[in-house]
Short mmCIF file of C-alpha atoms and ligand atoms in Angstrom, two decimals:
data_model
loop_
_atom_site.label_atom_id
_atom_site.label_comp_id
_atom_site.label_asym_id
_atom_site.label_seq_id
_atom_site.Cartn_x
_atom_site.Cartn_y
_atom_site.Cartn_z
CA MET A 94 45.72 56.94 22.73
CA ALA A 95 44.19 59.69 20.71
CA CYS A 96 43.27 63.00 22.26
CA SER A 97 39.98 64.68 21.44
CA SER A 98 40.19 66.91 18.41
CA ARG A 99 39.37 69.96 20.55
CA ALA A 100 42.31 69.19 22.84
CA LEU A 101 44.55 68.66 19.84
CA ALA A 102 43.43 71.88 18.23
CA ARG A 103 44.24 73.67 21.49
CA LEU A 104 47.67 72.06 21.64
CA GLU A 105 48.35 72.92 18.01
CA LYS A 106 47.45 76.52 18.78
CA ILE A 107 49.67 76.65 21.84
CA TRP A 108 52.64 75.16 20.06
CA THR A 109 52.16 77.24 16.98
CA SER A 110 52.12 80.43 18.99
CA LYS A 111 55.19 79.30 20.92
CA LEU A 112 57.02 78.40 17.75
CA ARG A 113 56.10 81.65 16.07
CA VAL A 114 58.02 83.74 18.59
CA LEU A 115 61.22 82.05 17.50
CA PRO A 116 63.09 83.00 14.34
CA SER A 117 62.11 80.69 11.50
CA GLY A 118 63.81 77.33 11.75
CA VAL A 119 64.93 77.81 15.36
CA ALA A 120 63.30 75.82 18.11
CA THR A 121 64.25 74.12 21.32
CA ALA A 122 64.62 70.36 21.30
CA GLN A 123 61.47 70.07 23.36
CA GLN A 124 59.46 72.22 20.95
CA ARG A 125 60.81 70.22 18.08
CA ARG A 126 59.68 66.97 19.67
CA ARG A 127 56.24 68.28 20.48
CA ALA A 128 55.76 69.85 17.08
CA ALA A 129 56.74 66.59 15.43
CA SER A 130 54.24 64.77 17.57
CA TRP A 131 51.26 66.45 15.92
CA GLY A 132 52.70 66.42 12.47
CA GLY A 133 54.14 69.90 12.33
CA ILE A 134 57.73 71.03 12.44
CA PRO A 135 59.23 74.14 13.95
CA GLY A 136 58.30 77.21 12.02
CA ALA A 137 55.29 75.53 10.43
CA VAL A 138 52.12 77.57 10.68
CA ALA A 139 49.35 75.26 11.75
CA ASN A 140 46.31 77.47 11.37
CA SER A 141 46.08 77.79 7.60
CA THR A 142 42.94 76.60 5.85
CA LEU A 143 44.81 73.58 4.63
CA SER A 144 45.95 72.53 8.04
CA ALA A 145 42.43 72.87 9.37
CA VAL A 146 41.22 70.46 6.72
CA HIS A 147 44.14 68.22 6.10
CA LEU A 148 46.86 68.49 8.70
CA SER A 149 45.92 65.46 10.68
CA PRO A 150 45.74 65.81 14.42
CA VAL A 151 47.96 62.87 15.17
CA SER A 152 48.02 61.90 18.81
CA VAL A 153 50.07 64.11 21.08
CA SER A 154 52.94 62.75 23.08
CA SER A 155 55.97 64.54 24.44
CA ASP A 156 57.98 61.34 24.29
CA PRO A 157 59.40 60.47 20.87
CA SER A 158 60.44 56.97 21.93
CA PRO A 159 59.55 54.11 19.54
CA ILE A 160 55.84 53.64 18.97
CA HIS A 161 54.35 50.21 19.33
CA ILE A 162 51.67 49.17 16.86
CA PRO A 163 49.65 46.29 18.37
CA ASP A 164 50.63 42.87 17.10
CA THR A 165 47.93 41.23 14.97
CA PRO A 166 48.93 37.89 13.44
CA VAL A 167 46.58 38.27 10.50
CA GLU A 168 47.80 38.18 6.91
CA PRO A 169 45.64 40.74 5.08
CA HIS A 170 46.35 39.45 1.57
CA LYS A 171 45.50 35.85 2.54
CA LEU A 172 42.33 36.95 4.27
CA VAL A 173 40.86 38.55 1.16
CA GLU A 174 42.62 36.44 -1.44
CA SER A 175 39.38 35.50 -3.16
CA ASP A 176 38.38 39.17 -3.51
CA ILE A 177 41.79 40.27 -4.75
CA GLN A 178 43.10 37.47 -6.94
CA ASP A 179 41.11 38.38 -10.05
CA LEU A 180 41.31 42.11 -9.54
CA ALA A 181 43.64 42.89 -12.47
CA LYS A 182 41.76 40.49 -14.73
CA ASP A 183 38.41 42.06 -13.84
CA ILE A 184 39.75 45.55 -14.44
CA ARG A 185 41.15 44.53 -17.82
CA LYS A 186 37.70 43.19 -18.67
CA GLU A 187 36.16 46.55 -17.73
CA LEU A 188 38.67 48.27 -20.01
CA GLY A 189 37.60 46.29 -23.06
CA GLY A 190 36.49 48.30 -26.08
CA ARG A 191 36.58 48.67 -29.82
CA HIS A 192 40.08 50.02 -30.24
CA VAL A 193 42.64 47.32 -29.50
CA GLU A 194 45.66 49.59 -29.05
CA LEU A 195 43.79 51.96 -26.74
CA CYS A 196 42.79 48.97 -24.59
CA ASP A 197 46.41 47.78 -24.59
CA VAL A 198 47.69 51.16 -23.44
CA ALA A 199 45.05 51.40 -20.71
CA ALA A 200 45.55 47.80 -19.53
CA TYR A 201 49.36 47.96 -19.55
CA TYR A 202 49.86 48.66 -15.82
CA PHE A 203 47.16 46.17 -14.76
CA ASP A 204 49.57 43.25 -14.91
CA GLY A 205 49.04 41.98 -11.37
CA GLN A 206 52.45 43.32 -10.30
CA GLY A 207 51.22 46.40 -8.42
CA LYS A 208 50.87 46.53 -4.64
CA ALA A 209 47.09 46.97 -4.96
CA ILE A 210 47.09 48.60 -1.52
CA ARG A 211 44.01 50.72 -2.27
CA PRO A 212 41.71 47.81 -3.16
CA LEU A 213 43.17 45.78 -0.33
CA ILE A 214 42.34 48.46 2.23
CA SER A 215 38.92 49.10 0.66
CA ILE A 216 37.97 45.43 0.75
CA LEU A 217 39.20 44.97 4.32
CA MET A 218 37.28 48.07 5.38
CA ALA A 219 34.15 46.88 3.56
CA ARG A 220 34.23 43.50 5.27
CA ALA A 221 35.14 44.98 8.68
CA ILE A 222 32.27 47.48 8.40
CA ASN A 223 29.84 44.79 7.28
CA ALA A 224 30.87 42.62 10.23
CA HIS A 225 30.43 45.63 12.53
CA LEU A 226 26.93 46.30 11.25
CA ASN A 227 25.73 42.74 10.85
CA GLY A 228 26.71 40.98 14.04
CA GLY A 229 30.00 39.64 12.74
CA ASP A 230 28.79 38.53 9.32
CA SER A 231 31.52 39.87 7.04
CA PHE A 232 30.20 39.27 3.52
CA ILE A 233 31.13 41.79 0.83
CA LYS A 234 28.64 43.45 -1.51
CA THR A 235 29.30 43.48 -5.25
CA SER A 236 29.09 47.29 -5.17
CA GLN A 237 31.81 47.46 -2.53
CA ARG A 238 34.15 45.27 -4.56
CA GLN A 239 33.40 47.35 -7.64
CA LEU A 240 34.44 50.44 -5.70
CA ALA A 241 37.69 48.70 -4.76
CA LEU A 242 38.29 48.16 -8.50
CA VAL A 243 37.49 51.80 -9.19
CA SER A 244 40.02 52.96 -6.60
CA GLU A 245 42.76 50.95 -8.31
CA MET A 246 41.69 52.29 -11.70
CA ILE A 247 41.78 55.92 -10.54
CA HIS A 248 45.16 55.34 -8.94
CA THR A 249 46.54 53.75 -12.08
CA ALA A 250 45.18 56.51 -14.33
CA THR A 251 47.07 59.03 -12.20
CA LEU A 252 50.24 56.95 -12.51
CA VAL A 253 49.90 56.93 -16.29
CA HIS A 254 49.57 60.72 -16.31
CA ASP A 255 52.23 61.10 -13.65
CA ASP A 256 54.76 59.17 -15.72
CA VAL A 257 54.15 61.57 -18.59
CA ILE A 258 54.57 64.60 -16.30
CA ASP A 259 57.69 63.13 -14.65
CA THR A 260 59.01 61.86 -18.02
CA SER A 261 59.62 58.51 -16.32
CA ASP A 262 61.11 55.73 -18.40
CA THR A 263 60.37 52.91 -16.00
CA ARG A 264 57.73 51.81 -13.53
CA ARG A 265 57.74 48.63 -11.43
CA GLY A 266 60.87 47.52 -13.22
CA LYS A 267 59.46 47.65 -16.73
CA PRO A 268 59.31 50.37 -19.40
CA SER A 269 56.77 53.02 -18.48
CA VAL A 270 53.60 53.30 -20.53
CA ASN A 271 54.81 56.56 -22.09
CA ALA A 272 58.19 55.05 -22.93
CA LEU A 273 56.44 52.20 -24.72
CA PHE A 274 53.50 53.91 -26.42
CA GLY A 275 54.57 57.57 -26.46
CA GLN A 276 53.29 60.59 -24.52
CA LYS A 277 50.12 61.24 -26.46
CA LYS A 278 48.79 57.70 -26.35
CA ALA A 279 49.69 57.44 -22.67
CA ILE A 280 47.66 60.57 -21.84
CA ILE A 281 44.67 59.32 -23.80
CA GLY A 282 45.06 55.86 -22.23
CA GLY A 283 44.92 57.43 -18.75
CA ASP A 284 41.81 59.38 -19.75
CA TYR A 285 40.23 56.18 -21.00
CA ILE A 286 40.82 54.41 -17.66
CA LEU A 287 39.17 57.36 -15.90
CA ALA A 288 36.22 57.29 -18.28
CA LYS A 289 35.67 53.59 -17.64
CA ALA A 290 36.01 54.11 -13.88
CA GLY A 291 33.45 56.93 -14.11
CA ALA A 292 30.97 54.62 -15.84
CA MET A 293 31.46 52.02 -13.10
CA VAL A 294 30.78 54.66 -10.43
CA ALA A 295 27.60 55.69 -12.26
CA ARG A 296 26.44 52.07 -12.18
CA LEU A 297 26.75 52.05 -8.39
CA ASN A 298 23.82 54.42 -8.46
CA ASN A 299 24.70 56.16 -5.21
CA ASP A 300 24.87 59.96 -5.30
CA GLU A 301 27.00 60.31 -2.20
CA VAL A 302 29.59 57.87 -3.48
CA THR A 303 29.60 59.63 -6.86
CA GLN A 304 30.28 62.96 -5.14
CA ILE A 305 33.03 61.42 -3.04
CA LEU A 306 34.84 60.09 -6.08
CA ALA A 307 34.49 63.42 -7.88
CA GLN A 308 36.16 64.98 -4.83
CA VAL A 309 38.99 62.46 -5.09
CA LEU A 310 39.63 63.46 -8.70
CA GLU A 311 39.67 67.12 -7.75
CA ASP A 312 42.07 66.43 -4.86
CA LEU A 313 44.41 64.47 -7.10
CA VAL A 314 44.60 67.28 -9.62
CA GLN A 315 44.99 69.89 -6.86
CA GLY A 316 47.74 67.77 -5.27
CA GLU A 317 49.68 67.55 -8.50
CA PHE A 318 49.39 71.31 -8.92
CA MET A 319 50.48 71.94 -5.34
CA GLN A 320 53.54 69.85 -6.07
CA MET A 321 54.38 72.02 -9.06
CA GLY A 322 53.92 75.20 -7.00
CA ALA A 323 56.57 77.56 -5.67
CA ASN A 324 58.81 76.29 -2.90
CA ASP A 325 59.36 79.56 -1.05
CA GLY A 326 58.18 80.42 2.43
CA THR A 327 60.02 78.17 4.87
CA SER A 328 57.36 78.42 7.56
CA GLU A 329 54.51 77.14 5.37
CA ARG A 330 56.47 74.36 3.73
CA PHE A 331 55.56 71.45 5.96
CA THR A 332 51.89 72.35 6.10
CA HIS A 333 51.89 72.60 2.32
CA TYR A 334 53.66 69.24 2.07
CA ILE A 335 51.14 67.44 4.30
CA GLY A 336 48.26 69.06 2.41
CA LYS A 337 49.75 67.95 -0.88
CA THR A 338 50.28 64.48 0.54
CA PHE A 339 46.64 64.25 1.52
CA ASN A 340 45.53 65.34 -1.94
CA LYS A 341 47.92 63.20 -3.94
CA THR A 342 47.81 60.01 -1.93
CA ALA A 343 45.56 59.93 1.12
CA SER A 344 42.38 61.34 -0.41
CA LEU A 345 41.82 58.30 -2.62
CA MET A 346 42.41 55.90 0.28
CA ALA A 347 40.26 57.93 2.67
CA TYR A 348 37.32 58.34 0.31
CA SER A 349 37.51 54.74 -0.91
CA CYS A 350 37.19 53.61 2.70
CA LYS A 351 34.33 56.03 3.22
CA GLY A 352 32.67 54.91 -0.01
CA VAL A 353 32.63 51.22 0.91
CA ALA A 354 31.36 52.19 4.36
CA ILE A 355 28.46 54.12 2.82
CA LEU A 356 27.69 51.24 0.45
CA GLY A 357 27.64 48.94 3.48
CA GLY A 358 24.96 51.08 5.12
CA SER A 359 27.11 53.07 7.58
CA ASP A 360 25.78 56.14 9.30
CA GLU A 361 27.72 59.40 9.16
CA SER A 362 29.97 58.73 12.13
CA LEU A 363 30.95 55.24 10.97
CA ALA A 364 31.65 56.56 7.46
CA GLU A 365 33.79 59.29 9.06
CA MET A 366 35.74 56.66 11.01
CA ALA A 367 36.44 54.84 7.73
CA PHE A 368 37.55 58.11 6.14
CA GLN A 369 39.90 58.92 9.02
CA TYR A 370 41.44 55.46 8.94
CA GLY A 371 42.15 55.76 5.21
CA LYS A 372 43.45 59.29 5.56
CA HIS A 373 45.94 58.42 8.29
CA VAL A 374 47.15 55.26 6.57
CA GLY A 375 47.41 57.19 3.31
CA ILE A 376 49.57 59.95 4.74
CA ALA A 377 51.79 57.38 6.49
CA PHE A 378 52.07 55.43 3.23
CA GLN A 379 53.32 58.50 1.37
CA LEU A 380 55.71 59.48 4.17
CA ILE A 381 57.31 56.03 3.90
CA ASP A 382 57.33 56.33 0.11
CA ASP A 383 59.20 59.61 0.47
CA LEU A 384 61.62 58.01 2.92
CA LEU A 385 62.23 55.02 0.64
CA ASP A 386 63.19 57.38 -2.14
CA PHE A 387 66.33 58.12 -0.09
CA VAL A 388 67.24 54.61 1.00
CA SER A 389 66.11 52.21 -1.71
CA SER A 390 68.00 51.20 -4.76
CA THR A 391 66.67 51.47 -8.28
CA GLN A 392 66.43 47.68 -8.34
CA THR A 393 64.20 47.46 -5.26
CA MET A 394 61.84 50.26 -6.22
CA GLY A 395 61.70 49.62 -9.95
CA LYS A 396 62.31 53.34 -10.55
CA PRO A 397 65.37 55.57 -10.17
CA ALA A 398 66.53 56.26 -6.60
CA ALA A 399 66.45 59.87 -5.29
CA ALA A 400 63.86 60.48 -8.00
CA ASP A 401 62.06 63.12 -5.92
CA LEU A 402 65.13 65.31 -5.57
CA GLN A 403 65.86 64.95 -9.27
CA LEU A 404 62.32 66.16 -9.92
CA GLY A 405 62.90 69.15 -7.64
CA LEU A 406 60.64 67.86 -4.87
CA ALA A 407 61.33 68.55 -1.21
CA THR A 408 59.67 65.81 0.83
CA ALA A 409 59.63 65.18 4.60
CA PRO A 410 63.22 63.89 4.96
CA VAL A 411 64.60 67.04 3.30
CA LEU A 412 62.27 69.36 5.19
CA TYR A 413 63.36 67.82 8.48
CA ALA A 414 67.03 67.87 7.40
CA ALA A 415 66.73 71.59 6.65
CA GLN A 416 66.26 72.19 10.39
CA LYS A 417 69.80 70.98 10.99
CA HIS A 418 71.18 72.28 7.70
CA PRO A 419 69.50 75.64 6.96
CA GLN A 420 71.62 75.97 3.82
CA LEU A 421 69.19 73.42 2.33
CA ASN A 422 66.47 76.08 2.19
CA GLU A 423 68.13 77.79 -0.76
CA LEU A 424 68.38 74.48 -2.62
CA ILE A 425 64.74 73.68 -1.86
CA GLU A 426 63.68 77.06 -3.22
CA ARG A 427 65.49 76.52 -6.50
CA ARG A 428 64.23 72.93 -6.64
CA PHE A 429 67.72 71.38 -6.57
CA SER A 430 68.26 72.73 -10.07
CA LYS A 431 71.97 73.62 -9.94
CA PRO A 432 74.64 71.01 -10.64
CA GLY A 433 75.57 69.28 -7.38
CA ASP A 434 72.35 70.29 -5.57
CA VAL A 435 70.89 66.78 -5.53
CA GLN A 436 74.06 65.28 -4.08
CA LYS A 437 74.34 68.06 -1.48
CA ALA A 438 70.73 67.50 -0.40
CA LEU A 439 71.28 63.74 -0.21
CA ASP A 440 74.33 64.27 2.01
CA CYS A 441 72.41 66.66 4.28
CA VAL A 442 69.56 64.18 4.68
CA HIS A 443 71.89 61.32 5.53
CA ASN A 444 73.78 63.59 7.90
CA SER A 445 70.64 64.51 9.88
CA ASP A 446 67.79 62.74 11.60
CA GLY A 447 65.43 63.54 8.71
CA LEU A 448 64.77 59.88 7.90
CA GLU A 449 64.14 58.95 11.54
CA GLN A 450 61.82 61.91 12.00
CA THR A 451 59.92 60.96 8.85
CA LYS A 452 59.50 57.40 10.08
CA PHE A 453 58.44 58.66 13.48
CA LEU A 454 55.78 60.87 11.93
CA ALA A 455 54.54 57.96 9.81
CA GLN A 456 54.30 55.89 12.99
CA LYS A 457 52.17 58.56 14.62
CA TYR A 458 49.78 58.57 11.68
CA CYS A 459 49.60 54.77 11.78
CA LEU A 460 48.92 54.76 15.47
CA GLU A 461 46.03 57.13 14.89
CA ALA A 462 44.75 54.84 12.10
CA VAL A 463 44.90 51.95 14.58
CA HIS A 464 42.85 54.00 16.99
CA TYR A 465 40.11 54.41 14.37
CA ALA A 466 40.20 50.72 13.39
CA ASN A 467 39.84 49.85 17.07
CA THR A 468 36.42 51.51 17.18
CA LEU A 469 35.07 48.66 15.01
CA ILE A 470 33.98 45.40 16.57
CA ASP A 471 36.57 42.67 16.68
CA SER A 472 36.87 40.69 13.46
CA SER A 473 39.74 39.26 11.45
CA TYR A 474 39.19 42.07 8.92
CA GLN A 475 39.35 44.74 11.60
CA LYS A 476 42.60 43.15 12.84
CA ALA A 477 43.92 43.10 9.29
CA LEU A 478 43.29 46.85 9.04
CA ILE A 479 45.61 47.21 12.01
CA ASN A 480 48.11 44.81 10.50
CA ILE A 481 48.16 46.92 7.33
CA THR A 482 49.66 49.81 9.29
CA GLU A 483 52.62 47.57 10.22
CA LYS A 484 53.07 46.68 6.59
CA VAL A 485 52.89 50.31 5.53
CA LEU A 486 55.59 51.22 8.04
CA ASN A 487 57.91 48.32 7.36
CA ARG A 488 57.69 47.98 3.61
CA SER A 489 60.88 48.16 1.59
CA LYS A 490 59.27 48.97 -1.77
C1 FPP B 582 52.49 59.56 -8.19
O1 FPP B 582 53.41 60.43 -7.65
C2 FPP B 582 51.30 60.39 -8.62
C3 FPP B 582 50.15 60.53 -7.96
C4 FPP B 582 49.89 59.77 -6.73
C5 FPP B 582 49.07 61.45 -8.41
C6 FPP B 582 49.32 62.11 -9.75
C7 FPP B 582 48.17 62.99 -10.13
C8 FPP B 582 48.04 63.51 -11.35
C9 FPP B 582 49.01 63.25 -12.44
C10 FPP B 582 46.88 64.40 -11.63
C11 FPP B 582 46.01 63.77 -12.67
C12 FPP B 582 44.83 63.22 -12.03
C13 FPP B 582 43.99 62.32 -12.56
C14 FPP B 582 42.72 62.08 -11.88
C15 FPP B 582 44.31 61.53 -13.77
P1 FPP B 582 54.96 60.19 -7.59
O2 FPP B 582 55.61 60.75 -8.81
O3 FPP B 582 55.39 60.75 -6.30
O4 FPP B 582 55.06 58.64 -7.53
P2 FPP B 582 55.98 57.68 -8.38
O5 FPP B 582 57.33 57.79 -7.75
O6 FPP B 582 55.36 56.32 -8.21
O7 FPP B 582 55.99 58.16 -9.79
MG1 MG B 583 56.25 59.98 -10.61
#
């Protein structure tokens, strides 16, 4: 199971110093395995500020054989069906206002077709925490469910803005909000969702939760900017990627889990456990998302395949593939901008173990999430939190 963070920090230091003596991108197979086991890759510098904050100390193992996530025959969606079923409807109600078209733009993605993974995790965490604190009684507070709604609203607002930035024409198999209403209305619609979410947070009347959600917004914006940043410096690339992944994806999951824990009356260490669970699941979720971009068809994902490469983004599968194919580094630096670059990068990824390594890293993060969930008392909700990690790893869209 998990090592103590001090032991992990020591191991990170040891491996970083060992890796540093090698020319960038060169490492023994053993070093490569060990580096992958804590989330780094050869040449990655693990002691930057970002890594201290965000590079998760996933559990250390020198054996990269398949990881087993404990079997929990609990169906998370079924378990919280009554909390989730009216989620989109309730959000649309919150989005009501004077201007009909603005409400239509804002409500467009709340059609019940999304994965709703953030509210699902938040609600499971809320009920698991409540059971933990109240002798097994796993009720949910209205404020906790409201926070689950807020997490989906923040997520959706970022998607609306993201589709403008990425000039996406489709999302979830239908025309994107910007394709339908135009760029300007989409941007304002995203702002409107955020404004409504902000008002809901204010109504929770909890300063700590308000601060947490402000942090999420900052992280999201920082993450998007990190993604736009320069792609040079091979050695820092993976650290930067994991940091960006935390900001763009895991922060919202981590802080939503922490928020519901605080609203449930958790002390600092229990709230931290909730945060860590959400963070590890969130990073794993994005790793699998980045993997699926290489293996899923447009039809399955509801958006163009290899979209990340087309946008100039180097995600985990490419970064791992660059270890075997160093010629990829040049393409990464120029963001796959020359004709033929995208195809070349695709070929390199498929002709390397980049996808396997990405999956393996996601498994490590999930295993760590399981470790955190296991610190809660046994309940069907706690088991469902474990089951979620399976779903995150094995999803196909
Ligand atoms: C999806 O990324 C985008 C995000 C998870 C975050 C985007 C953040 C912003 C646009 C910053 C603005 C922030 C706020 C608070 C409105 P993706 O392009 O990898 O996913 P996709 O393939 O689903 O489009
Ligand atoms: Mg996008």
